[in-house]
Short mmCIF file of C-alpha atoms and ligand atoms in Angstrom, two decimals:
data_model
loop_
_atom_site.label_atom_id
_atom_site.label_comp_id
_atom_site.label_asym_id
_atom_site.label_seq_id
_atom_site.Cartn_x
_atom_site.Cartn_y
_atom_site.Cartn_z
CA MET A 697 -3.27 -17.40 -27.59
CA ALA A 698 -2.21 -15.00 -30.35
CA HIS A 699 -0.04 -16.32 -33.19
CA PRO A 700 2.32 -14.11 -35.29
CA SER A 701 0.25 -14.91 -38.40
CA HIS A 702 -2.90 -13.58 -36.84
CA HIS A 703 -4.42 -10.34 -38.13
CA LEU A 704 -3.75 -7.13 -36.13
CA GLN A 705 -7.35 -7.12 -34.97
CA THR A 706 -6.83 -10.56 -33.36
CA GLN A 707 -3.47 -9.58 -31.88
CA LEU A 708 -5.15 -6.56 -30.22
CA ILE A 709 -7.43 -8.85 -28.30
CA HIS A 710 -5.21 -11.85 -27.58
CA ALA A 711 -1.51 -10.94 -27.66
CA GLY A 712 0.13 -10.70 -24.20
CA GLN A 713 -2.72 -12.42 -22.37
CA PRO A 714 -1.31 -14.45 -19.45
CA LYS A 715 -1.39 -18.25 -19.66
CA PRO A 716 -2.78 -19.71 -17.43
CA ARG A 717 -5.22 -16.85 -16.68
CA PRO A 718 -4.68 -15.72 -13.09
CA ALA A 719 -7.57 -17.26 -11.05
CA GLY A 720 -9.23 -17.91 -14.44
CA ALA A 721 -9.97 -14.16 -14.83
CA VAL A 722 -10.84 -13.42 -18.49
CA VAL A 723 -9.50 -9.89 -17.99
CA ALA A 724 -5.99 -9.79 -16.48
CA PRO A 725 -5.94 -7.97 -13.07
CA ILE A 726 -4.08 -4.82 -12.12
CA TYR A 727 -0.86 -5.75 -10.22
CA GLN A 728 -0.82 -2.73 -7.93
CA SER A 729 2.46 -3.79 -6.25
CA ALA A 730 5.70 -1.84 -6.19
CA THR A 731 7.84 -4.92 -5.61
CA PHE A 732 7.66 -8.64 -6.11
CA GLU A 733 9.14 -11.62 -4.22
CA TYR A 734 12.84 -12.32 -4.93
CA ARG A 735 13.25 -15.45 -6.96
CA GLY A 736 17.06 -15.66 -7.26
CA GLU A 737 17.43 -13.10 -10.06
CA ARG A 738 21.15 -12.36 -10.64
CA ASP A 739 20.82 -9.20 -12.78
CA TYR A 740 19.46 -5.84 -11.45
CA SER A 741 17.20 -5.33 -14.48
CA GLN A 742 15.66 -8.78 -13.84
CA LEU A 743 14.48 -7.84 -10.32
CA ARG A 744 10.74 -7.50 -10.39
CA TYR A 745 10.12 -3.89 -9.31
CA LEU A 746 7.64 -1.40 -10.70
CA ARG A 747 10.15 1.22 -11.84
CA LEU A 748 11.95 -1.48 -13.84
CA ASN A 749 8.95 -1.75 -16.21
CA ASN A 750 8.60 -5.48 -15.72
CA THR A 751 5.36 -6.08 -13.79
CA PRO A 752 2.85 -8.41 -15.44
CA ASN A 753 0.83 -5.33 -16.56
CA HIS A 754 3.91 -3.96 -18.36
CA GLN A 755 4.76 -7.33 -19.89
CA ALA A 756 1.25 -7.77 -21.29
CA LEU A 757 1.39 -4.30 -22.89
CA HIS A 758 4.90 -4.92 -24.29
CA ALA A 759 3.69 -8.10 -25.93
CA VAL A 760 0.62 -6.59 -27.58
CA LEU A 761 2.41 -3.41 -28.74
CA ALA A 762 5.25 -5.52 -30.29
CA ALA A 763 2.69 -7.81 -31.99
CA ILE A 764 0.67 -5.00 -33.57
CA SER A 765 3.74 -3.15 -34.91
CA GLY A 766 5.55 -6.27 -36.06
CA ALA A 767 8.43 -5.43 -33.67
CA GLU A 768 10.75 -7.79 -31.76
CA ALA A 769 10.10 -5.80 -28.57
CA ALA A 770 8.29 -2.81 -27.11
CA LEU A 771 8.54 -0.50 -24.14
CA VAL A 772 5.70 1.42 -22.51
CA THR A 773 6.39 4.78 -20.86
CA ALA A 774 4.67 7.30 -18.62
CA SER A 775 3.82 9.67 -21.52
CA GLY A 776 4.53 10.20 -25.18
CA MET A 777 7.19 12.77 -24.26
CA ALA A 778 8.77 10.13 -22.00
CA ALA A 779 9.00 7.76 -24.96
CA ILE A 780 10.57 10.50 -27.09
CA THR A 781 13.04 11.77 -24.54
CA THR A 782 14.04 8.25 -23.43
CA THR A 783 14.65 7.24 -27.06
CA LEU A 784 16.75 10.31 -27.88
CA LEU A 785 18.69 10.23 -24.61
CA GLY A 786 19.14 6.44 -24.86
CA LEU A 787 20.61 6.59 -28.37
CA LEU A 788 22.49 9.93 -28.44
CA GLY A 789 25.14 11.59 -26.30
CA ALA A 790 27.27 14.70 -26.24
CA GLY A 791 28.82 15.46 -29.63
CA ASP A 792 26.21 13.34 -31.53
CA HIS A 793 24.19 15.01 -34.25
CA LEU A 794 20.71 14.28 -35.54
CA LEU A 795 18.55 15.40 -38.46
CA ALA A 796 14.99 16.24 -37.36
CA GLN A 797 11.96 17.20 -39.46
CA ASP A 798 11.30 20.95 -39.01
CA CYS A 799 7.65 20.84 -37.97
CA LEU A 800 7.60 18.14 -35.26
CA TYR A 801 5.32 18.13 -32.22
CA GLY A 802 6.11 21.20 -30.11
CA GLY A 803 7.25 19.30 -27.06
CA THR A 804 9.75 17.37 -29.19
CA LEU A 805 11.03 20.57 -30.77
CA SER A 806 11.43 22.26 -27.36
CA PHE A 807 13.27 19.22 -26.03
CA LEU A 808 15.68 19.27 -28.97
CA SER A 809 16.36 22.99 -28.83
CA GLU A 810 16.58 23.35 -25.04
CA GLU A 811 17.31 20.09 -23.16
CA ALA A 812 19.19 18.07 -25.82
CA ALA A 813 21.20 21.10 -26.87
CA ALA A 814 22.27 21.65 -23.21
CA LEU A 815 23.55 18.08 -23.12
CA GLY A 816 25.68 18.64 -26.24
CA ILE A 817 23.38 16.82 -28.66
CA GLU A 818 23.31 18.79 -31.93
CA VAL A 819 20.43 19.03 -34.34
CA ASP A 820 19.77 20.28 -37.84
CA TYR A 821 16.25 20.61 -39.21
CA ILE A 822 15.19 19.25 -42.55
CA GLN A 823 12.00 19.58 -44.59
CA GLY A 824 10.24 16.28 -44.96
CA ASN A 825 9.55 16.88 -48.60
CA ASP A 826 12.83 18.32 -49.75
CA LEU A 827 14.93 15.17 -50.06
CA SER A 828 17.62 16.89 -52.13
CA SER A 829 18.59 19.19 -49.17
CA TRP A 830 19.00 16.46 -46.52
CA ALA A 831 22.57 15.42 -47.43
CA ARG A 832 23.82 19.05 -47.08
CA HIS A 833 23.22 18.81 -43.33
CA LEU A 834 25.08 15.55 -42.71
CA ARG A 835 28.11 15.57 -40.44
CA PRO A 836 30.59 12.86 -39.50
CA THR A 837 28.80 12.78 -36.13
CA THR A 838 25.27 12.36 -37.57
CA ARG A 839 23.64 9.35 -35.92
CA LEU A 840 19.90 9.54 -36.37
CA LEU A 841 17.06 10.79 -38.55
CA TYR A 842 13.76 11.68 -36.80
CA VAL A 843 10.39 12.34 -38.47
CA GLU A 844 6.64 12.20 -37.89
CA THR A 845 4.17 10.22 -40.09
CA MET A 846 1.95 13.33 -40.61
CA THR A 847 2.75 16.84 -39.47
CA ASN A 848 0.53 18.77 -37.07
CA PRO A 849 -1.57 20.70 -37.96
CA LEU A 850 -1.12 20.70 -41.78
CA LEU A 851 -1.07 16.92 -42.19
CA GLU A 852 1.86 16.88 -44.59
CA VAL A 853 3.24 13.43 -45.26
CA PRO A 854 7.06 13.38 -45.55
CA GLU A 855 8.93 11.24 -48.10
CA LEU A 856 8.82 8.27 -45.72
CA GLU A 857 10.30 5.67 -48.12
CA ALA A 858 13.16 8.09 -48.88
CA VAL A 859 13.78 8.66 -45.15
CA VAL A 860 14.37 4.88 -44.70
CA GLY A 861 16.63 4.66 -47.76
CA PHE A 862 18.64 7.76 -46.79
CA ALA A 863 19.18 6.53 -43.26
CA ARG A 864 20.18 3.01 -44.38
CA ARG A 865 22.70 4.16 -46.92
CA ARG A 866 24.43 6.31 -44.32
CA ASN A 867 24.10 3.89 -41.37
CA LEU A 868 21.83 6.24 -39.44
CA LEU A 869 19.08 5.14 -37.13
CA SER A 870 15.63 6.06 -38.42
CA VAL A 871 13.01 6.98 -35.84
CA ILE A 872 9.36 7.90 -36.47
CA ASP A 873 6.65 9.32 -34.25
CA ASN A 874 3.67 7.38 -35.64
CA THR A 875 1.04 8.82 -33.29
CA PHE A 876 -1.09 10.41 -36.01
CA ALA A 877 -1.46 7.19 -38.02
CA SER A 878 -1.52 4.50 -35.27
CA PRO A 879 -0.23 1.00 -36.16
CA VAL A 880 -3.56 0.27 -37.75
CA ASN A 881 -3.07 2.80 -40.52
CA PHE A 882 0.74 2.64 -40.97
CA ARG A 883 3.39 0.10 -40.02
CA PRO A 884 6.75 1.95 -40.16
CA LEU A 885 8.88 -1.02 -39.08
CA ALA A 886 7.70 -3.01 -42.08
CA LEU A 887 8.82 -0.07 -44.29
CA GLY A 888 12.26 -0.26 -42.68
CA PHE A 889 12.26 2.28 -39.78
CA ASP A 890 14.32 1.21 -36.78
CA LEU A 891 12.08 2.57 -34.09
CA GLU A 892 8.37 3.56 -33.92
CA ILE A 893 7.21 5.95 -31.13
CA HIS A 894 3.68 6.78 -30.04
CA SER A 895 1.91 9.09 -27.68
CA ALA A 896 -0.37 6.30 -26.44
CA THR A 897 -2.42 9.11 -24.85
CA LYS A 898 -4.02 9.42 -28.30
CA TYR A 899 -5.42 6.64 -30.53
CA LEU A 900 -3.78 3.68 -28.71
CA ASN A 901 -5.76 4.38 -25.54
CA GLY A 902 -8.47 6.26 -27.37
CA HIS A 903 -10.54 7.54 -24.38
CA SER A 904 -8.82 10.76 -23.36
CA ASP A 905 -8.43 9.46 -19.80
CA LEU A 906 -4.66 8.83 -19.39
CA VAL A 907 -1.21 9.90 -20.52
CA ALA A 908 1.18 7.21 -21.85
CA GLY A 909 3.70 6.47 -24.48
CA CYS A 910 5.56 3.62 -26.15
CA VAL A 911 8.41 2.68 -28.43
CA MET A 912 8.69 -0.39 -30.57
CA GLY A 913 11.61 -1.89 -32.52
CA GLY A 914 14.45 -4.44 -32.46
CA GLY A 915 15.23 -6.28 -29.23
CA THR A 916 18.72 -4.79 -28.79
CA LEU A 917 17.53 -1.21 -29.23
CA ILE A 918 14.56 -1.69 -26.92
CA ASN A 919 16.84 -3.24 -24.22
CA GLN A 920 19.11 -0.18 -24.52
CA LEU A 921 16.08 2.14 -24.07
CA THR A 922 14.66 0.07 -21.20
CA ARG A 923 17.91 0.47 -19.27
CA ARG A 924 17.68 4.23 -19.84
CA LEU A 925 14.00 4.38 -18.84
CA ASN A 926 14.72 2.38 -15.67
CA LEU A 927 17.10 5.13 -14.59
CA LEU A 928 15.04 8.10 -15.78
CA GLY A 929 12.10 6.59 -13.90
CA ALA A 930 9.24 7.58 -16.27
CA THR A 931 7.37 4.32 -15.64
CA LEU A 932 3.67 3.90 -16.47
CA ASP A 933 1.55 3.12 -13.37
CA PRO A 934 -0.12 -0.35 -13.37
CA HIS A 935 -3.60 1.15 -13.32
CA ALA A 936 -2.80 3.22 -16.41
CA CYS A 937 -1.30 0.06 -18.03
CA PHE A 938 -4.60 -1.69 -17.39
CA LEU A 939 -6.62 1.13 -18.95
CA LEU A 940 -4.30 1.28 -21.97
CA GLU A 941 -4.56 -2.46 -22.47
CA ARG A 942 -8.33 -2.13 -22.39
CA GLY A 943 -8.30 0.77 -24.82
CA LEU A 944 -6.05 -1.09 -27.25
CA LYS A 945 -8.60 -3.91 -27.66
CA THR A 946 -10.88 -1.68 -29.70
CA LEU A 947 -8.12 0.24 -31.60
CA ALA A 948 -8.88 -1.35 -35.00
CA LEU A 949 -12.62 -0.66 -34.78
CA ARG A 950 -12.06 2.92 -33.56
CA MET A 951 -9.48 3.73 -36.29
CA ARG A 952 -11.90 2.62 -39.00
CA GLN A 953 -14.49 5.07 -37.66
CA HIS A 954 -11.95 7.90 -37.18
CA ASP A 955 -10.76 7.37 -40.80
CA ASP A 956 -14.31 7.29 -42.27
CA ASN A 957 -15.56 10.28 -40.20
CA ALA A 958 -12.56 12.47 -40.97
CA LEU A 959 -12.82 11.79 -44.69
CA ALA A 960 -16.54 12.48 -44.67
CA LEU A 961 -16.09 15.72 -42.74
CA ALA A 962 -13.08 16.79 -44.91
CA ARG A 963 -15.18 16.26 -48.11
CA PHE A 964 -18.11 18.09 -46.56
CA LEU A 965 -15.94 21.10 -45.60
CA GLU A 966 -14.20 21.17 -48.99
CA GLY A 967 -17.60 21.59 -50.62
CA ARG A 968 -18.64 24.56 -48.52
CA PRO A 969 -18.32 28.14 -49.87
CA GLU A 970 -17.22 29.50 -46.48
CA VAL A 971 -14.15 27.22 -46.42
CA ALA A 972 -10.97 28.39 -48.22
CA ARG A 973 -8.83 25.22 -47.84
CA VAL A 974 -8.96 21.78 -46.17
CA ASN A 975 -5.84 19.81 -45.18
CA TYR A 976 -6.42 16.04 -45.04
CA PRO A 977 -4.26 13.42 -46.85
CA GLY A 978 -7.33 11.40 -47.72
CA LEU A 979 -8.54 14.17 -50.03
CA GLU A 980 -7.53 14.05 -53.69
CA SER A 981 -6.60 17.73 -53.41
CA HIS A 982 -3.87 17.02 -50.74
CA PRO A 983 -0.35 17.41 -52.19
CA GLN A 984 0.80 14.02 -50.79
CA HIS A 985 -2.50 12.17 -51.37
CA GLN A 986 -0.83 9.56 -53.64
CA ARG A 987 1.83 8.82 -51.04
CA ALA A 988 -0.80 8.47 -48.35
CA GLN A 989 -2.80 6.13 -50.53
CA ARG A 990 0.30 4.04 -51.15
CA LEU A 991 1.52 3.81 -47.56
CA PHE A 992 -1.49 4.17 -45.28
CA SER A 993 -4.65 2.07 -44.90
CA GLY A 994 -6.45 5.20 -43.62
CA CYS A 995 -5.47 8.78 -42.87
CA GLY A 996 -6.61 9.03 -39.23
CA GLY A 997 -8.95 11.45 -37.57
CA VAL A 998 -7.10 14.79 -37.72
CA LEU A 999 -7.83 17.40 -40.32
CA SER A 1000 -7.41 21.19 -40.46
CA PHE A 1001 -9.05 23.94 -42.49
CA GLU A 1002 -9.12 27.71 -43.10
CA LEU A 1003 -12.24 29.79 -43.43
CA ARG A 1004 -12.36 32.63 -46.01
CA GLU A 1005 -13.24 35.10 -43.30
CA GLY A 1006 -10.21 34.24 -41.12
CA ILE A 1007 -9.75 34.42 -37.37
CA THR A 1008 -13.06 36.00 -36.24
CA ALA A 1009 -15.06 33.50 -38.31
CA ALA A 1010 -12.95 30.60 -36.92
CA ASP A 1011 -13.72 31.68 -33.34
CA ARG A 1012 -17.38 32.13 -34.13
CA LEU A 1013 -17.53 28.72 -35.73
CA ILE A 1014 -15.93 26.98 -32.73
CA GLY A 1015 -18.37 28.81 -30.41
CA ALA A 1016 -21.39 27.75 -32.56
CA LEU A 1017 -20.55 24.05 -32.78
CA GLU A 1018 -22.46 21.80 -30.37
CA LEU A 1019 -20.69 18.41 -30.59
CA PRO A 1020 -16.92 19.11 -30.72
CA VAL A 1021 -15.30 20.01 -27.43
CA SER A 1022 -12.90 22.96 -27.66
CA ALA A 1023 -9.68 21.35 -26.38
CA PRO A 1024 -6.20 20.30 -27.63
CA SER A 1025 -5.13 16.63 -28.11
CA LEU A 1026 -6.54 13.96 -30.40
CA GLY A 1027 -7.33 10.28 -30.73
CA GLY A 1028 -10.19 10.10 -28.26
CA VAL A 1029 -13.75 8.94 -28.99
CA GLU A 1030 -15.07 12.52 -28.82
CA THR A 1031 -14.42 15.16 -31.46
CA LEU A 1032 -12.09 17.94 -30.31
CA ILE A 1033 -11.57 21.29 -32.03
CA THR A 1034 -8.87 23.91 -31.59
CA ARG A 1035 -7.14 26.82 -33.20
CA PRO A 1036 -3.42 25.81 -33.22
CA ALA A 1037 -2.28 29.48 -33.00
CA LEU A 1038 -3.89 29.55 -29.54
CA THR A 1039 -2.95 26.06 -28.31
CA SER A 1040 -0.42 23.61 -29.83
CA HIS A 1041 1.57 26.36 -31.67
CA ALA A 1042 1.04 29.24 -29.23
CA GLY A 1043 4.70 29.04 -28.26
CA LEU A 1044 5.80 30.16 -31.76
CA THR A 1045 5.85 33.76 -33.00
CA PRO A 1046 3.21 34.69 -35.61
CA GLN A 1047 6.15 35.06 -38.10
CA ARG A 1048 7.36 31.49 -37.37
CA ARG A 1049 3.81 30.16 -37.69
CA ALA A 1050 3.48 31.95 -41.02
CA ALA A 1051 6.78 30.46 -42.20
CA LEU A 1052 5.46 26.98 -41.37
CA GLY A 1053 2.24 27.75 -43.29
CA ILE A 1054 0.07 27.81 -40.14
CA ALA A 1055 -2.49 30.62 -40.64
CA GLU A 1056 -3.70 32.42 -37.54
CA GLY A 1057 -7.29 31.38 -38.31
CA LEU A 1058 -6.45 27.73 -39.05
CA VAL A 1059 -8.87 25.36 -37.29
CA ARG A 1060 -7.82 21.80 -36.33
CA VAL A 1061 -10.36 19.03 -35.80
CA ALA A 1062 -9.51 15.75 -34.09
CA VAL A 1063 -12.52 13.88 -35.36
CA GLY A 1064 -14.00 11.32 -32.89
CA ILE A 1065 -16.15 8.27 -33.51
CA GLU A 1066 -19.65 9.89 -33.40
CA ALA A 1067 -21.92 9.41 -36.41
CA ALA A 1068 -20.46 11.28 -39.38
CA GLN A 1069 -23.85 12.61 -40.42
CA ASP A 1070 -24.30 14.29 -37.01
CA LEU A 1071 -20.86 15.85 -37.19
CA CYS A 1072 -21.46 17.19 -40.71
CA ALA A 1073 -24.90 18.48 -39.68
CA ASP A 1074 -23.38 20.24 -36.67
CA PHE A 1075 -20.70 21.92 -38.87
CA ALA A 1076 -23.42 22.91 -41.37
CA GLN A 1077 -25.50 24.63 -38.72
CA ALA A 1078 -22.43 26.41 -37.31
CA LEU A 1079 -21.24 27.55 -40.78
CA GLU A 1080 -24.66 28.97 -41.45
CA GLN A 1081 -24.41 31.19 -38.40
CA LEU A 1082 -21.21 32.93 -39.70
N1 PLP B 2163 3.82 13.17 -30.36
C1 PLP B 2163 2.75 13.75 -30.92
C2 PLP B 2163 2.61 13.67 -32.44
C3 PLP B 2163 1.79 14.39 -30.16
O1 PLP B 2163 0.70 15.00 -30.78
C4 PLP B 2163 2.01 14.45 -28.76
C5 PLP B 2163 1.02 15.17 -27.90
O2 PLP B 2163 0.12 15.83 -28.31
C6 PLP B 2163 3.14 13.86 -28.18
C7 PLP B 2163 4.02 13.24 -29.05
C8 PLP B 2163 3.40 13.93 -26.74
O3 PLP B 2163 2.58 13.01 -26.10
P1 PLP B 2163 2.15 13.07 -24.56
O4 PLP B 2163 1.27 14.26 -24.37
O5 PLP B 2163 1.51 11.74 -24.35
O6 PLP B 2163 3.41 13.21 -23.76
#
């Protein structure tokens, strides 16, 4: 049985485990049942029904996610986008206004500019590192401040302590997408954020074999979001719950390896003459390195870099690498590589990408948990072919 004083690594293994264990099974089974016997429940949300996110598989996940983030409660969803949209739709309505960081995940930006706008939710964009400009965008209807721990693909770290202070002083809710750090590397609720969101598709599951999301925070807020999710219907399937619970057990071990590998590869690339610039908060050269050192216990597995020879060299490099798979996404055990201008940021015009500092030839690596020396050797042989 996990205890609140236990280390995160222990919580990952023991929190949420059923007592007594069903049929003595050491690993909790998959409850592949849409509905459960009526036991006199009086409230609709208490009925045990798969869409209401309250099967034993959901409850186990909620307990472990709350424990590792230091939250009162947690809610698991059918994808990271489901966690984001449920949170925003659960907290905001027509006429409400939010401040959002300007370089959020593309799906979040599209949701804000298209879907939320159509529902009358208004948004202004702020730069995460330009604190002095935030107050200019406030309105009497501003309700919420939304940021990400590290931006994709440049790995900028916003003024996270200032976000919390700014929101508190003005009675705004502060929400953070903490996918890139994971709860192992950064605990936003301890810093004072109200809600922490993840695409559990990434590090939390860690094996690139499912899509899931979650949100953690105070009990009242999570109840409010659960009611909204129950109606929106973006429920995680019990089999995916089981896989996510299995993936979570090794999260702490995997994160350590992601952190070490990414730092080793970032240092290796920074030392190469073919490389013009490397973006990784663990590097001393990163503009927010001190902040990352202060707030994070590791900087995660994602880094990006530019080659001196630009786009053609970037494509040749990706083609010459043997270990990394050319694919978007991150957080899995295998290293993935991509050119954001062709994948995650293909929806933006070249001008918009340039304004955000995303060069056409920028390469993003989501470093996996292979041996760092093999990854560096592979990059060395590919760079030598340029
Ligand atoms: N947030 C971040 C930071 C992401 O990188 C992603 C996906 O890449 C999402 C949210 C959306 O997650 P999902 O694909 O699980 O819906």
